Short mmCIF file of C-alpha atoms and ligand atoms in Angstrom, two decimals:
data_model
loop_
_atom_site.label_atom_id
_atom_site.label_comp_id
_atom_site.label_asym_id
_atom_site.label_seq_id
_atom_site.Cartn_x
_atom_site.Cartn_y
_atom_site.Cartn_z
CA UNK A 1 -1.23 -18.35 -24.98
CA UNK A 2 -2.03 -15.34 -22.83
CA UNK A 3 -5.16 -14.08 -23.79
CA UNK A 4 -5.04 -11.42 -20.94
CA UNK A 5 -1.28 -10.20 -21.04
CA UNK A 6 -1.56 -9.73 -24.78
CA UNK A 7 -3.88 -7.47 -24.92
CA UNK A 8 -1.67 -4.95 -22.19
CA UNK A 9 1.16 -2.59 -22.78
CA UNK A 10 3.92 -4.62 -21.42
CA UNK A 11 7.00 -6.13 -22.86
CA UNK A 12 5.72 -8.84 -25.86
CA UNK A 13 7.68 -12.45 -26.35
CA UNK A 14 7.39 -11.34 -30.04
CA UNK A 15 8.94 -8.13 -29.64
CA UNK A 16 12.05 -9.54 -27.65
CA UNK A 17 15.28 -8.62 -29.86
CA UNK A 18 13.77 -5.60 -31.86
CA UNK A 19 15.91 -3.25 -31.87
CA UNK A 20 13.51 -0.70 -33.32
CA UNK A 21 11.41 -0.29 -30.60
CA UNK A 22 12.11 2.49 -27.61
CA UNK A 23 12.69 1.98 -24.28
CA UNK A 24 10.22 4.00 -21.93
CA UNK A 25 6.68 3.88 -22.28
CA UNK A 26 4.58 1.80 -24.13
CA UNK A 27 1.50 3.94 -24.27
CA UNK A 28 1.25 7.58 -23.62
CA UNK A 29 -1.16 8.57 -20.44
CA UNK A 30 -4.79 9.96 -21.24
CA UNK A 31 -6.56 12.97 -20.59
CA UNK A 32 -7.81 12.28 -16.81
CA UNK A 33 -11.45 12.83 -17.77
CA UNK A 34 -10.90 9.62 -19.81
CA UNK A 35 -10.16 7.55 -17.40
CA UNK A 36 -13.35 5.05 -16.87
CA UNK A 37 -15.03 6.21 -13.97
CA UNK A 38 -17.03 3.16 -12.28
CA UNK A 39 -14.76 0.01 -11.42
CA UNK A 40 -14.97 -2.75 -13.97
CA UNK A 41 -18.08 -5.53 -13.70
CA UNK A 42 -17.10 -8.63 -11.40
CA UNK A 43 -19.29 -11.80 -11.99
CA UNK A 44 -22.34 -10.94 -10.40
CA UNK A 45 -21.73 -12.77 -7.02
CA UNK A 46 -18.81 -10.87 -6.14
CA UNK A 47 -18.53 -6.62 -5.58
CA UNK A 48 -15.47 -4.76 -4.81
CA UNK A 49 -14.46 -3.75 -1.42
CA UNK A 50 -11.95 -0.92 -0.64
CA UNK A 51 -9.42 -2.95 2.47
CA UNK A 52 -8.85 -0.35 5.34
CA UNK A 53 -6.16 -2.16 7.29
CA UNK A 54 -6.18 0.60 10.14
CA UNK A 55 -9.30 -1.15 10.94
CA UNK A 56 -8.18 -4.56 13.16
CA UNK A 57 -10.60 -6.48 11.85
CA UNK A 58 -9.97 -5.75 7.91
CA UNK A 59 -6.65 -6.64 8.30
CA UNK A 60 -7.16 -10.15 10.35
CA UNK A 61 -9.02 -10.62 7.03
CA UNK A 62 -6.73 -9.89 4.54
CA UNK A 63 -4.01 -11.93 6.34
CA UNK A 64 -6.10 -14.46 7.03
CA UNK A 65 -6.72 -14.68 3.26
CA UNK A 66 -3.26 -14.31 2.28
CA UNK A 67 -2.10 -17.19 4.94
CA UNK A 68 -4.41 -19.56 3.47
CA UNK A 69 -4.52 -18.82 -0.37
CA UNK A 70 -0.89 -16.39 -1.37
CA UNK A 71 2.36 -18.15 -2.24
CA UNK A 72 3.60 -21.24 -2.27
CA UNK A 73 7.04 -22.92 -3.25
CA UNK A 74 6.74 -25.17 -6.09
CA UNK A 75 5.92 -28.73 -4.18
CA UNK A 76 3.36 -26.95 -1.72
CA UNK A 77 5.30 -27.62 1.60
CA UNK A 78 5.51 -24.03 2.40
CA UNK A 79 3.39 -20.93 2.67
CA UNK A 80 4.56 -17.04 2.78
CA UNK A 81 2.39 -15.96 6.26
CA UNK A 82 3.00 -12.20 6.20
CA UNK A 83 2.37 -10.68 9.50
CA UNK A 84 -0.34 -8.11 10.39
CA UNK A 85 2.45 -5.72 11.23
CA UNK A 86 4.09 -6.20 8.03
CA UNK A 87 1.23 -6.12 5.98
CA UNK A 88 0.24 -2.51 7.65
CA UNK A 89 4.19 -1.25 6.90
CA UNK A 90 4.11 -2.37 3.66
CA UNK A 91 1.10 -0.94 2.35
CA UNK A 92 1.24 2.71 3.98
CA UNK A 93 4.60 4.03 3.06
CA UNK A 94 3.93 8.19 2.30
CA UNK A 95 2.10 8.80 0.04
CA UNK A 96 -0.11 5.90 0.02
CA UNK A 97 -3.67 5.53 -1.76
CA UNK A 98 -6.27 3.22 0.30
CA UNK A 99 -7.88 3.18 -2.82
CA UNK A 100 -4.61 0.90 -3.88
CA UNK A 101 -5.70 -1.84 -1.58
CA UNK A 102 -8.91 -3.57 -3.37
CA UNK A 103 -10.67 -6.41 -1.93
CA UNK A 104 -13.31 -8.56 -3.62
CA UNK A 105 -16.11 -9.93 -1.16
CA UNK A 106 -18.51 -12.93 -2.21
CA UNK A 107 -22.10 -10.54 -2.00
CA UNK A 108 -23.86 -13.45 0.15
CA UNK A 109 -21.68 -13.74 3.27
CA UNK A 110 -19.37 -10.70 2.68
CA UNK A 111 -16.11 -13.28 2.71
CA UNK A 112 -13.09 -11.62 1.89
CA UNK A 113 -11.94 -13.82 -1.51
CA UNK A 114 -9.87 -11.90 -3.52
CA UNK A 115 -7.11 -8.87 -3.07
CA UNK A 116 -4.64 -6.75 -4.56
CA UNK A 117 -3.00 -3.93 -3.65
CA UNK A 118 -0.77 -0.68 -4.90
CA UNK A 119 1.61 1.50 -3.07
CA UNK A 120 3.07 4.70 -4.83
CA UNK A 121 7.32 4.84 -5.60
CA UNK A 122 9.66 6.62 -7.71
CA UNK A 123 11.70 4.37 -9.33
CA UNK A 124 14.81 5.26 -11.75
CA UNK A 125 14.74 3.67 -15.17
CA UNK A 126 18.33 4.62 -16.39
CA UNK A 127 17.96 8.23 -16.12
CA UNK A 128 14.51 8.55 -16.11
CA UNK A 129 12.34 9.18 -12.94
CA UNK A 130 9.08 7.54 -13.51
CA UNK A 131 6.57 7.93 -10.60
CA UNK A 132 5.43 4.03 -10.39
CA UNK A 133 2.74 2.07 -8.58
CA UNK A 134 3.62 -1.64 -7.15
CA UNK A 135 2.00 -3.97 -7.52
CA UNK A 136 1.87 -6.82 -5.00
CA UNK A 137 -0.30 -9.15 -2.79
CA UNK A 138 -2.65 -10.29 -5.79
CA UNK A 139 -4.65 -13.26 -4.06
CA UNK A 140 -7.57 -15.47 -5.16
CA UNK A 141 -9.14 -17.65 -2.94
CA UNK A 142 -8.10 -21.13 -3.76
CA UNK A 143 -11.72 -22.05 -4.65
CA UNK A 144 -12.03 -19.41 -7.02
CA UNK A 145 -9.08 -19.71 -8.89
CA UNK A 146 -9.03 -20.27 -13.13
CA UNK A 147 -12.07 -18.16 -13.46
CA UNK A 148 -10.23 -15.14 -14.78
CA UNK A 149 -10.69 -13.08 -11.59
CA UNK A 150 -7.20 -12.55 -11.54
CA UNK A 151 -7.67 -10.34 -14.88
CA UNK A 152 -10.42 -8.06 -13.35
CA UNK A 153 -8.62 -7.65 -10.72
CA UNK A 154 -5.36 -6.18 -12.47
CA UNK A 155 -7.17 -4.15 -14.53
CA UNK A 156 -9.12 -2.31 -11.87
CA UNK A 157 -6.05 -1.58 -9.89
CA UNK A 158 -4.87 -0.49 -12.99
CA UNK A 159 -7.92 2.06 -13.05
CA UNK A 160 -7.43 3.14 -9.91
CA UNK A 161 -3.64 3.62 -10.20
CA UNK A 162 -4.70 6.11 -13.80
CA UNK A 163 -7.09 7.76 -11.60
CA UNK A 164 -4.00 9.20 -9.93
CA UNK A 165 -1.85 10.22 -13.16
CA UNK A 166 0.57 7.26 -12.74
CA UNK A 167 0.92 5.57 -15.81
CA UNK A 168 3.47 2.95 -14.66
CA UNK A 169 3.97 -0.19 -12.30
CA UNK A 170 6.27 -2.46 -11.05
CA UNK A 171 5.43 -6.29 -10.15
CA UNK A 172 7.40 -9.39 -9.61
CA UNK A 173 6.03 -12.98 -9.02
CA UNK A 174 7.37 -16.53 -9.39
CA UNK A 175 5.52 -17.24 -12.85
CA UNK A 176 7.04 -16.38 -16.43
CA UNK A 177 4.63 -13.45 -18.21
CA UNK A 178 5.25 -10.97 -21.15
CA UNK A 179 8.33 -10.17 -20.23
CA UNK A 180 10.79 -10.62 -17.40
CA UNK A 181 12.92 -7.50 -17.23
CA UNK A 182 15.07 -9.93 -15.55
CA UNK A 183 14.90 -13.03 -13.67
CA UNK A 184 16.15 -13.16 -10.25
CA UNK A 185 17.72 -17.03 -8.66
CA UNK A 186 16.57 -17.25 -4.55
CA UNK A 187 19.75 -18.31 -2.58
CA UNK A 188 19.29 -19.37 0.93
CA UNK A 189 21.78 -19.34 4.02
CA UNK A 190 20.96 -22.32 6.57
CA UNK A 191 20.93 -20.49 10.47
CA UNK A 192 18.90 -23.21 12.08
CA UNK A 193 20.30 -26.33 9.74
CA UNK A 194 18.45 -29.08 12.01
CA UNK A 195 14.77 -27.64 11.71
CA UNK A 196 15.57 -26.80 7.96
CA UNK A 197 16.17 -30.68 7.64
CA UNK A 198 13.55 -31.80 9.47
CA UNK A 199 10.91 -29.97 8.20
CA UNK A 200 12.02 -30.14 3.95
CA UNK A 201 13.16 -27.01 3.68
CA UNK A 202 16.56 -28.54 3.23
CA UNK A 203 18.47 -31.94 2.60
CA UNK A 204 21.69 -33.31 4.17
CA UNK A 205 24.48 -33.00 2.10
CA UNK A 206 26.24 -36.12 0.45
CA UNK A 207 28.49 -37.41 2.92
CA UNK A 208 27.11 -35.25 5.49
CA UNK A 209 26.11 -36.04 9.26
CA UNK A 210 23.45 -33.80 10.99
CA UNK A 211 26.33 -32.98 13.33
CA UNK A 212 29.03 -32.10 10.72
CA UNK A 213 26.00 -29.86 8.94
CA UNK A 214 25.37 -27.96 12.34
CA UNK A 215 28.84 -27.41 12.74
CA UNK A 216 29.16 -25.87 8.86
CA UNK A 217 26.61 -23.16 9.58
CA UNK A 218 27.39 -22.26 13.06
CA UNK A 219 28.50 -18.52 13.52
CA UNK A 220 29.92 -16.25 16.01
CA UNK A 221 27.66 -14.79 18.82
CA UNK A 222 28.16 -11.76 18.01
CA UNK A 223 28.77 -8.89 14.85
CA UNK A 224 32.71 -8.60 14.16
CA UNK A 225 32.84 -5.02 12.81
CA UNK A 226 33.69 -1.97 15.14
CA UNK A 227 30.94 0.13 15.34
CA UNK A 228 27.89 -2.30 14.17
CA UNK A 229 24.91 -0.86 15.81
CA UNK A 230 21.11 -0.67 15.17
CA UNK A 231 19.76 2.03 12.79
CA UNK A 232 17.94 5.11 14.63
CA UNK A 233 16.34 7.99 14.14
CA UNK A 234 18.59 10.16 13.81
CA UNK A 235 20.69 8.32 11.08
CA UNK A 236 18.02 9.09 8.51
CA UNK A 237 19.34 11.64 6.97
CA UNK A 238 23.07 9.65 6.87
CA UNK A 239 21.58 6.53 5.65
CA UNK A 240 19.62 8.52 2.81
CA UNK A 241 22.83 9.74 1.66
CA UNK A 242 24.56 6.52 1.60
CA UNK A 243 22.02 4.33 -0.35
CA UNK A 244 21.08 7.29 -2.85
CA UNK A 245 24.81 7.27 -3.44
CA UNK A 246 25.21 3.34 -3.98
CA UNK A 247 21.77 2.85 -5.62
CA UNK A 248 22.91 5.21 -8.43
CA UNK A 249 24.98 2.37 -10.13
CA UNK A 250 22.00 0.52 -11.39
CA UNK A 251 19.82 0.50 -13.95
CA UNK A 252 16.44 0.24 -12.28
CA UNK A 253 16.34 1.24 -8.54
CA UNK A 254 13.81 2.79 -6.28
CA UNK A 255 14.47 6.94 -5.58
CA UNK A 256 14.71 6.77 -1.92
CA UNK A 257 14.36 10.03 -0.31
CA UNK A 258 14.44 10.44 3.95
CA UNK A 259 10.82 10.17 4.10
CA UNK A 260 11.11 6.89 2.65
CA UNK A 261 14.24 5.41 4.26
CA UNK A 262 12.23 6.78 7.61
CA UNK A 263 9.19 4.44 6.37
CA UNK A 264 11.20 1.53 4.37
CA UNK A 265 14.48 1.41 6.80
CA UNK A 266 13.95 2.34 10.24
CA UNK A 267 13.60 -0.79 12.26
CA UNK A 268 10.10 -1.86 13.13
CA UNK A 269 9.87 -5.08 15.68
CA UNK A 270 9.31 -7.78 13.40
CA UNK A 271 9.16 -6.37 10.10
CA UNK A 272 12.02 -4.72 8.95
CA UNK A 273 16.12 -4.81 10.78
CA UNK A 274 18.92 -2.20 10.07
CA UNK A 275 21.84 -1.77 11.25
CA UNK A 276 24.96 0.23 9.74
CA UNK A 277 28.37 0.78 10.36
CA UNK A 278 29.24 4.08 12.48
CA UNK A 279 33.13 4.46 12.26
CA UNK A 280 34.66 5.06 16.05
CA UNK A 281 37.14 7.56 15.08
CA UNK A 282 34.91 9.70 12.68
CA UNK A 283 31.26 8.50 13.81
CA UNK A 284 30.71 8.78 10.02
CA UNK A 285 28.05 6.13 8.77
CA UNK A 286 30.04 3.73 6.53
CA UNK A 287 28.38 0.57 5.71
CA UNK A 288 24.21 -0.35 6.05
CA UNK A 289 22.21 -3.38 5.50
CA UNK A 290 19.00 -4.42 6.44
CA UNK A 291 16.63 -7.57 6.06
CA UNK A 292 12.50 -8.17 6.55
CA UNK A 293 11.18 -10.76 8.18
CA UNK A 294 8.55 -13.07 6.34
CA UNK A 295 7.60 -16.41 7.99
CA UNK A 296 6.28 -19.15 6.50
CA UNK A 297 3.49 -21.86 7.66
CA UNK A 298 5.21 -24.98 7.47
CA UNK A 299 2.33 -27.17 5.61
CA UNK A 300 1.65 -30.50 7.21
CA UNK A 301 4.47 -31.19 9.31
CA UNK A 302 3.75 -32.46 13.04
CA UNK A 303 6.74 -30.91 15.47
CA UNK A 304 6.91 -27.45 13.32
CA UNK A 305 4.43 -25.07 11.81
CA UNK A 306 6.25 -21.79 11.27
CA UNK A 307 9.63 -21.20 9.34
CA UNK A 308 11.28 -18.03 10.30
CA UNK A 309 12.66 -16.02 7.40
CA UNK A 310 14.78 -12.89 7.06
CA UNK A 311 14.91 -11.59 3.23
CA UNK A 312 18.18 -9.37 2.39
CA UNK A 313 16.94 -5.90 1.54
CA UNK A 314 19.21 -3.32 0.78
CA UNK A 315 22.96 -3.06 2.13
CA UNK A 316 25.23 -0.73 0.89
CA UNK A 317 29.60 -0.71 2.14
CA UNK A 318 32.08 2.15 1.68
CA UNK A 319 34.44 1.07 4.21
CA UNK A 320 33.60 -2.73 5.68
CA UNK A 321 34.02 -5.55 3.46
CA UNK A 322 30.36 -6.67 1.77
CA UNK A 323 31.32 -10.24 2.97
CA UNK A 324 32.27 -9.22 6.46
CA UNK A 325 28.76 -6.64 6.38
CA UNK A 326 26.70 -9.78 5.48
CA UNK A 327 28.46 -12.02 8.16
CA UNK A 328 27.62 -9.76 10.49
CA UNK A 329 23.70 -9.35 9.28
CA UNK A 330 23.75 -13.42 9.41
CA UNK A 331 24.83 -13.11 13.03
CA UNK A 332 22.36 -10.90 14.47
CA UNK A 333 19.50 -12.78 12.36
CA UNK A 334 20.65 -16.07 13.94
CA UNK A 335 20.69 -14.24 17.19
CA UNK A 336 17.04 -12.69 16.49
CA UNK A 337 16.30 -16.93 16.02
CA UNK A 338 15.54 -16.65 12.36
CA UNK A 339 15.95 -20.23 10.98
CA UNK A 340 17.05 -18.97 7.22
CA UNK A 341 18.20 -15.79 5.83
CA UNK A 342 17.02 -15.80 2.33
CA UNK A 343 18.73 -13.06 -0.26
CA UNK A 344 18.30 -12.55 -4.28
CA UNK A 345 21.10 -12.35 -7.16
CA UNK A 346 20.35 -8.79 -7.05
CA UNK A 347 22.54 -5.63 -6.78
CA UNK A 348 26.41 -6.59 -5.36
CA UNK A 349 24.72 -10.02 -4.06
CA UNK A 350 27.00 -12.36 -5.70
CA UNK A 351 29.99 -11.39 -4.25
CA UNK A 352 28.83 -12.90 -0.59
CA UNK A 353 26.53 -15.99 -1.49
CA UNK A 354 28.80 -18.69 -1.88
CA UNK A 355 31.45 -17.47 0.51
CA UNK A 356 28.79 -16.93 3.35
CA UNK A 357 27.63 -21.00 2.41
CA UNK A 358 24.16 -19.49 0.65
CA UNK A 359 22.94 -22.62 -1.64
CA UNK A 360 21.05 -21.53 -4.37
CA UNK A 361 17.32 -22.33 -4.23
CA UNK A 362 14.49 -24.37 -6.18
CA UNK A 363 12.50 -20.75 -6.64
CA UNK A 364 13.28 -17.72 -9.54
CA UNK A 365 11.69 -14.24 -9.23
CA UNK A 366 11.00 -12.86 -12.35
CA UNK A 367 10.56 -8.68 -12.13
CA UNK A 368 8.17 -6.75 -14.45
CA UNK A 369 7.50 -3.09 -15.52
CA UNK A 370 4.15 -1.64 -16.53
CA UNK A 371 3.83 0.24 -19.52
CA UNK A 372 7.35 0.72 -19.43
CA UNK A 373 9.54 -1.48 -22.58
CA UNK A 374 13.03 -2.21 -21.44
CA UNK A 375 15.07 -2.72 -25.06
CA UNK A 376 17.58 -5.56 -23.40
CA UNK A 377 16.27 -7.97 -20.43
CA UNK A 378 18.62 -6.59 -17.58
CA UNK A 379 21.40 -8.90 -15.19
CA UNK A 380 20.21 -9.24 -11.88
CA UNK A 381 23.18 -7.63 -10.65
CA UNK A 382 21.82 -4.69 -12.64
CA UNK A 383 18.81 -4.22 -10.97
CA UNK A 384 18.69 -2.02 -7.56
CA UNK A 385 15.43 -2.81 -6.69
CA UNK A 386 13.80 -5.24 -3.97
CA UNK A 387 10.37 -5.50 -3.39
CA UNK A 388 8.50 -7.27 -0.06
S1 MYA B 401 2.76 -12.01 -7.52
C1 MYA B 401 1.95 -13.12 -6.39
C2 MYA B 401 0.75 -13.73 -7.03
N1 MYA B 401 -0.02 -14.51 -6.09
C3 MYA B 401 0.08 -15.83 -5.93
O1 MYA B 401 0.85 -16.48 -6.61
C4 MYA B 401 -0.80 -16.42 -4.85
C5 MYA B 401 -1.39 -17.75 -5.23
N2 MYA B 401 -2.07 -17.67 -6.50
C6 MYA B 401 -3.25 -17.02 -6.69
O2 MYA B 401 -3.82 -16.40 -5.80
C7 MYA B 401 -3.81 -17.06 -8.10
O3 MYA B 401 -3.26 -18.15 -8.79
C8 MYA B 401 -3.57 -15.74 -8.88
C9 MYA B 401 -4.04 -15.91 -10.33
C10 MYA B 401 -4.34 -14.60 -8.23
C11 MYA B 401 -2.07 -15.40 -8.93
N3 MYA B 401 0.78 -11.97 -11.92
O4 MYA B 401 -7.85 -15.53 -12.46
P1 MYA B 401 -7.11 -16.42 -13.37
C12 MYA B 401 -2.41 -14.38 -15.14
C13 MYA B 401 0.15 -11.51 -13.03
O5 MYA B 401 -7.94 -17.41 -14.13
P2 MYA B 401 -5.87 -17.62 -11.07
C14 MYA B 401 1.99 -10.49 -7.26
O6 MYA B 401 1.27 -10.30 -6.32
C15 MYA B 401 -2.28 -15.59 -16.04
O7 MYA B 401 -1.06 -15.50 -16.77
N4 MYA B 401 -0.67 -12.26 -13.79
O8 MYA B 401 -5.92 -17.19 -12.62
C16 MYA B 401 2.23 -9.42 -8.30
C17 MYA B 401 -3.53 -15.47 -16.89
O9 MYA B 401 -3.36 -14.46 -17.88
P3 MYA B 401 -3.00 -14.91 -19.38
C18 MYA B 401 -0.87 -13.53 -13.39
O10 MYA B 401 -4.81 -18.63 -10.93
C19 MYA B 401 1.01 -9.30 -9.17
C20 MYA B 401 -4.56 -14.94 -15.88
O11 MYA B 401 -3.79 -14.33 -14.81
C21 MYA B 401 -0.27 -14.06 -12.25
O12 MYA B 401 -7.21 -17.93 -10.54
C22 MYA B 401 1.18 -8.40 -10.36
C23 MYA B 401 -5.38 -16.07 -15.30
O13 MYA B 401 -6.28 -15.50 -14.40
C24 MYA B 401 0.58 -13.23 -11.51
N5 MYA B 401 1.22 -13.64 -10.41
O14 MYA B 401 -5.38 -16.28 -10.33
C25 MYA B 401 -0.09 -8.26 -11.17
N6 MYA B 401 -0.67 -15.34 -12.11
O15 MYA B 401 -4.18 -15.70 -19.88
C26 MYA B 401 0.11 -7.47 -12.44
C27 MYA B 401 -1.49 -15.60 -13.13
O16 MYA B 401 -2.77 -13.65 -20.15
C28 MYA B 401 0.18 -5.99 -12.17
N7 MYA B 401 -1.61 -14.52 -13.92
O17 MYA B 401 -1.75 -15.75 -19.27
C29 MYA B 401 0.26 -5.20 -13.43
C30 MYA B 401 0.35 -3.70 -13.18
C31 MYA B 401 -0.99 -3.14 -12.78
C32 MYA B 401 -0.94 -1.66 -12.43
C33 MYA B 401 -0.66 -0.78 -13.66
C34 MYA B 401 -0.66 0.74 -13.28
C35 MYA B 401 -0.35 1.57 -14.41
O1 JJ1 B 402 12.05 -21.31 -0.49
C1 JJ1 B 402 12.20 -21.81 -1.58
N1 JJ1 B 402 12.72 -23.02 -1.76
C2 JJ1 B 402 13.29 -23.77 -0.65
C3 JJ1 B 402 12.35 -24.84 -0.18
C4 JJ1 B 402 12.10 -25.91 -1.19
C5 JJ1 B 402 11.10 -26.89 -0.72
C6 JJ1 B 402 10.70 -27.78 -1.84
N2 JJ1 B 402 10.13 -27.09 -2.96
C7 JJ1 B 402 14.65 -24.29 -1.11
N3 JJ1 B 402 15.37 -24.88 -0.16
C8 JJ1 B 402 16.73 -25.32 -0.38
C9 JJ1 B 402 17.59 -24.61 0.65
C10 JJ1 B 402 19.00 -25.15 0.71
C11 JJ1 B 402 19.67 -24.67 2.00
C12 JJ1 B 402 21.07 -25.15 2.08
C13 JJ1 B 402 21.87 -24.77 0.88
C14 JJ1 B 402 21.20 -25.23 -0.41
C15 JJ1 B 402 19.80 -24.71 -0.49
O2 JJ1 B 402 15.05 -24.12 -2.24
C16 JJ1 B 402 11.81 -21.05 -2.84
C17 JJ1 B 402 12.90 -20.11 -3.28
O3 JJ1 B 402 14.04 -20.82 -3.54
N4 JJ1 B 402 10.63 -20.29 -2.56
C18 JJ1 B 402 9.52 -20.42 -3.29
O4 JJ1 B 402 9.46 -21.19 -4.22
C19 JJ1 B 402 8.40 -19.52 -2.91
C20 JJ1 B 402 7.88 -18.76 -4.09
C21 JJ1 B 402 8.91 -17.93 -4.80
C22 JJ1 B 402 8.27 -17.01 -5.82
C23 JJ1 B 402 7.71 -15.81 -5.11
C24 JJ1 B 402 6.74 -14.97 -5.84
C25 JJ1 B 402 6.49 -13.76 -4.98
C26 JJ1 B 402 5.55 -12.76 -5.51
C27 JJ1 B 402 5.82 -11.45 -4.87
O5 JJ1 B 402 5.07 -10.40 -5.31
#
């Protein structure tokens, strides 16, 4: 049934409830020296391409690949259109290998067809440290697809990931393969209710008037909590502290240190918002959250052709209510003119979705480890860990 995924070290369907097995890794790494040293064989009309997307042009290609070939929702209305500037951010946090990001050309016209990329992170399995690739952005061009690129592909990042002593990765996607570590529901809050309607994203209610719906979702203009201000600088080191601290509770979770939170947290104009709590009396940092923006082409519909969408990313309270936190992120995203804030069942999630009129989706994310058995599939509230 999965000729490929059967043949890797990853969580088996058959292996699901054996208690005999370990957690941690599935294989042990090899010497380096045995690591294969040329990149696998393509079919012969393709060759591999290392993606430098410093270079303008390289990355109007691989966006212009992903915007017309990555995902799509389940009935093909929508398309994720990841921005230039996001695509840069999320590939070059420290650390990063440009070897990671692998293109495949066609050899007669040099057309970008195929990627995949890697970026380096510690993540925390229990107690365990592992130093992790993930894995994200696979992409075949819709002509090519069945033809078991996909395969190749995964099993020369894989290569390339070896070739730097990391024996572990980290993946999600929308499809069921050997095995979820858990499964993750998409909930989505309605800021721009009309456009939503009118373009599919999402249905009037029973007994529901447009006017009625746009009065439902309206919010206040601005944040309620004292002290709700943009993330700086200078509140690095603060909001290191903070989500180290909070992230601890779960089971799997990224090991942020400040270099990271610098990279992952620190607002960038259209890619990433933060914004935290500083406390007026104390000027202590108290509460953070934080969301990414990733639009979507809007396929085939005649008045609209992009859907603006924040993701929840992480957000972490001491002092402020979550609910009141996540009003308050819903407030400034409707301000910035997103038309949906989008969020996962992950981490503390629950506790807001339904309160702060979140419907739950038609889409799951499923979330996978490399070479890495969990014994029991994990809750989503379990798992600390959200990737772009
Ligand atoms: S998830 C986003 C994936 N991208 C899309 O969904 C975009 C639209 N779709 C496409 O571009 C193609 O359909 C893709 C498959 C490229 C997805 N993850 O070449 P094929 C297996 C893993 O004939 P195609 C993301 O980016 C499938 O089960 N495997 O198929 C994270 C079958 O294997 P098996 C997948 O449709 C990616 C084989 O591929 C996925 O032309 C993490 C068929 O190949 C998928 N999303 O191309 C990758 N979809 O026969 C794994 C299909 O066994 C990383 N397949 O069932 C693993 C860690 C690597 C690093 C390890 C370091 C130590
Ligand atoms: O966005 C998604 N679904 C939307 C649109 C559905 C359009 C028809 N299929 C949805 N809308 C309902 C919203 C409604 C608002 C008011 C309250 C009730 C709810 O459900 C889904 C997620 O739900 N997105 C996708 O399917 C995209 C793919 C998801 C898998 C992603 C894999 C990523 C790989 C990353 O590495």
């Amino acid at each position: 049934k999965h000729a490929f995924w059967e043949t890797q070290p990853v969580g088996q369907f058959k292996d699901l409830g054996d208690v005999s097995l370990p957690e941690g890794p599935i294989e042990p790494p090899t010497p380096l020296s045995e690591v294969k040293q040329e990149p696998y064989n393509l079919p012969t009309p393709y060759e591999w391409t290392t993606c430098d997307l410093d270079s303008e042009d390289t990355c109007t290609e691989v966006y212009n690949l992903l915007k017309n070939n990555y995902v799509e929702d389940d009935e093909n209305m929508f398309r994720f259109n990841y921005s230039k500037e996001f695509l840069r951010w999320a590939l070059h946090p420290p650390g990063y290998y440009k070897s990671w990001h692998i293109g495949v050309r066609a050899k007669t016209n040099k057309k970008l067809v195929a990627f995949i990329t890697g970026v380096p992170a510690r993540i925390r399995v229990r107690d365990a440290i592992v130093k992790m690739a993930e894995i994200n952005f696979l992409c075949v061009h819709k002509k090519l697809r069945s033809k078991r690129l996909a395969p190749v592909m995964i099993k020369e990042v894989t290569r390339r990931v070896h070739l730097e002593n990391i024996w572990q990765a980290a993946y999600t996607a929308g499809v069921v393969l050997p095995t979820p570590i858990t499964t993750c529901q998409y909930w989505h809050r309605s800021l721009n209710p009309k456009k939503l309607i009118d373009v599919g994203f999402s249905r009037l209610g029973a007994r529901m008037t447009m006017s009625r719906t746009i009065k439902l979702y309206k919010l206040p203009d601005s944040p309620a909590t004292p002290g709700f201000r943009k993330m700086e600088l200078r509140d690095v080191p603060a909001v290191t502290r903070l989500l180290r601290n909070y992230l601890s509770q779960f089971v799997v979770a990224p090991d942020f240190d400040e270099n990271d939170v610098e990279h992952w947290l620190l607002p960038e104009e259209n890619v990433v918002d933060s914004y935290l709590v500083e406390s007026p009396e104390t000027h202590d940092i108290t509460d953070f959250c934080s969301f990414y923006t990733l639009p979507s082409s809007i396929l085939g519909n005649q008045t609209y052709s992009i859907l603006k969408a924040a993701y929840s990313y992480y957000n972490v309270t001491t002092k402020t209510p979550l609910l009141q936190l996540m009003n308050d992120a819903l407030i400034v995203a409707k301000k910035k003119d997103f038309d949906v804030f989008n969020a996962l069942d992950v981490m503390q999630n629950e506790s807001f979705l339904k309160e702060l009129k979140f419907g739950p989706g038609d889409g799951q994310l499923h979330y996978y480890l490399y070479n890495y058995r969990m014994r029991n599939a994990l809750k989503p509230s379990e798992l600390g860990l959200v990737l772009l």
